Amino acid sequence: VQLQASGGGLVQAGGSLRLSCAASGRTVSNHHMGWFRQAPGKDRDFVAAINWSGRITELADSVQGRFTISRDNAKNTVYLQMNGLKPEDTAVYYCAASAGTSRYSDINTYISWGQGTLVTVSS
């Protein structure tokens, strides 16, 4: 499956962005999906995940109350709504498809990755 992330950009602190991850090649409706981010010089970190049906979500502590993950299986697309953005949210954001385990925050369980979209939050 090919994943294409989009929606990144430059935003002021306190602003909002919505990232999209469009899948092609085959359906991701039976995959748990996740968002990760990587700031310059740092490891790629878990941000959010959603199970295949959309009924279960998991968020990193650092984004709880500000970010929301959702999916539209009919459109083969996953979203990350980011509100209340902070300069420390600046990173390249990647979407990924899981191999199917419920260890949503474990980067090693993700088997397909998009190319990333840059989010820059100015103070």
CSV table of C-alpha atoms in Angstrom, one decimal:
chain,number,residue,atom,x,y,z
A,1,VAL,CA,0.0,0.0,0.0
A,2,GLN,CA,1.2,3.5,-0.8
A,3,LEU,CA,0.6,6.3,1.7
A,4,GLN,CA,0.6,10.0,0.9
A,5,ALA,CA,0.6,12.5,3.7
A,6,SER,CA,-0.4,16.1,3.1
A,7,GLY,CA,-1.7,19.2,4.9
A,8,GLY,CA,1.5,20.4,6.6
A,9,GLY,CA,2.6,24.0,6.5
A,10,LEU,CA,3.6,27.0,8.6
A,11,VAL,CA,1.3,28.1,11.3
A,12,GLN,CA,1.6,30.4,14.3
A,13,ALA,CA,1.4,29.0,17.8
A,14,GLY,CA,-2.1,28.4,18.9
A,15,GLY,CA,-3.2,27.7,15.3
A,16,SER,CA,-4.6,24.5,13.7
A,17,LEU,CA,-3.8,22.2,10.8
A,18,ARG,CA,-5.4,19.1,9.5
A,19,LEU,CA,-3.2,16.4,8.1
A,20,SER,CA,-4.5,13.8,5.7
A,21,CYS,CA,-3.0,10.4,4.8
A,22,ALA,CA,-4.4,9.0,1.6
A,23,ALA,CA,-3.8,5.3,0.8
A,24,SER,CA,-3.7,3.8,-2.6
A,25,GLY,CA,-2.9,0.5,-4.1
A,26,ARG,CA,-5.2,-1.4,-1.7
A,27,THR,CA,-7.5,-0.7,1.1
A,28,VAL,CA,-6.3,0.2,4.6
A,29,SER,CA,-9.7,-0.4,6.1
A,30,ASN,CA,-8.5,-3.5,7.8
A,31,HIS,CA,-5.3,-1.8,9.2
A,32,HIS,CA,-4.7,0.1,12.3
A,33,MET,CA,-3.2,3.4,11.3
A,34,GLY,CA,-0.8,5.7,13.1
A,35,TRP,CA,0.9,9.1,12.9
A,36,PHE,CA,4.4,9.7,14.0
A,37,ARG,CA,6.7,12.7,13.9
A,38,GLN,CA,10.3,13.4,13.7
A,39,ALA,CA,12.0,16.7,14.7
A,40,PRO,CA,15.4,17.6,13.4
A,41,GLY,CA,18.1,15.5,15.2
A,42,LYS,CA,15.5,13.5,17.1
A,43,ASP,CA,14.0,10.0,16.9
A,44,ARG,CA,10.7,9.4,15.2
A,45,ASP,CA,8.0,9.5,18.0
A,46,PHE,CA,4.5,8.2,18.2
A,47,VAL,CA,1.7,10.8,18.0
A,48,ALA,CA,-1.6,9.1,17.5
A,49,ALA,CA,-3.2,5.8,16.3
A,50,ILE,CA,-6.6,4.6,15.4
A,51,ASN,CA,-7.8,1.0,15.0
A,52,TRP,CA,-9.2,-0.4,11.8
A,53,SER,CA,-12.8,0.4,12.7
A,54,GLY,CA,-12.1,3.9,14.1
A,55,ARG,CA,-13.6,2.9,17.5
A,56,ILE,CA,-10.3,2.9,19.4
A,57,THR,CA,-7.8,5.8,19.4
A,58,GLU,CA,-4.6,6.4,21.3
A,59,LEU,CA,-2.7,9.6,21.6
A,60,ALA,CA,0.7,10.5,23.0
A,61,ASP,CA,0.5,12.4,26.3
A,62,SER,CA,2.1,15.4,24.7
A,63,VAL,CA,-0.8,15.9,22.3
A,64,GLN,CA,-3.7,14.8,24.5
A,65,GLY,CA,-6.6,17.3,24.4
A,66,ARG,CA,-5.1,19.1,21.3
A,67,PHE,CA,-4.9,16.5,18.5
A,68,THR,CA,-7.6,14.1,17.2
A,69,ILE,CA,-7.2,11.2,14.9
A,70,SER,CA,-10.0,9.9,12.7
A,71,ARG,CA,-10.5,7.9,9.5
A,72,ASP,CA,-12.8,7.5,6.6
A,73,ASN,CA,-12.5,4.0,5.3
A,74,ALA,CA,-14.8,4.8,2.4
A,75,LYS,CA,-12.1,7.3,1.3
A,76,ASN,CA,-9.2,5.2,2.4
A,77,THR,CA,-7.9,8.2,4.3
A,78,VAL,CA,-6.8,8.9,7.8
A,79,TYR,CA,-6.7,12.4,9.4
A,80,LEU,CA,-4.9,14.2,12.2
A,81,GLN,CA,-6.6,17.3,13.4
A,82,MET,CA,-4.1,19.4,15.3
A,83,ASN,CA,-5.3,22.3,17.4
A,84,GLY,CA,-3.5,24.5,19.9
A,85,LEU,CA,-0.2,24.0,18.1
A,86,LYS,CA,3.0,24.7,19.9
A,87,PRO,CA,6.5,25.4,18.6
A,88,GLU,CA,7.5,22.0,20.0
A,89,ASP,CA,5.1,20.3,17.6
A,90,THR,CA,7.4,21.3,14.7
A,91,ALA,CA,8.4,18.2,12.9
A,92,VAL,CA,7.9,16.1,9.8
A,93,TYR,CA,4.8,14.1,10.3
A,94,TYR,CA,4.5,10.6,8.9
A,95,CYS,CA,1.5,8.3,8.6
A,96,ALA,CA,1.9,4.5,8.7
A,97,ALA,CA,-0.1,1.3,8.4
A,98,SER,CA,0.2,-1.3,11.2
A,99,ALA,CA,0.8,-5.0,10.7
A,100,GLY,CA,-2.2,-5.6,12.9
A,101,THR,CA,-1.2,-5.7,16.5
A,102,SER,CA,-2.8,-3.6,19.2
A,103,ARG,CA,0.5,-2.1,20.3
A,104,TYR,CA,-0.5,1.1,18.7
A,105,SER,CA,2.4,3.3,19.9
A,106,ASP,CA,5.1,0.7,19.0
A,107,ILE,CA,6.8,2.0,15.8
A,108,ASN,CA,8.1,-1.5,15.1
A,109,THR,CA,4.6,-2.8,14.4
A,110,TYR,CA,4.1,-0.4,11.4
A,111,ILE,CA,4.9,-1.9,8.0
A,112,SER,CA,4.1,0.8,5.4
A,113,TRP,CA,5.1,4.5,5.7
A,114,GLY,CA,4.2,7.7,3.8
A,115,GLN,CA,6.8,10.2,2.8
A,116,GLY,CA,6.1,12.8,5.5
A,117,THR,CA,4.7,16.3,5.6
A,118,LEU,CA,6.4,19.2,7.4
A,119,VAL,CA,4.7,21.1,10.1
A,120,THR,CA,6.3,24.3,11.3
A,121,VAL,CA,4.9,26.2,14.3
A,122,SER,CA,6.2,29.7,14.9
A,123,SER,CA,6.2,31.3,18.3
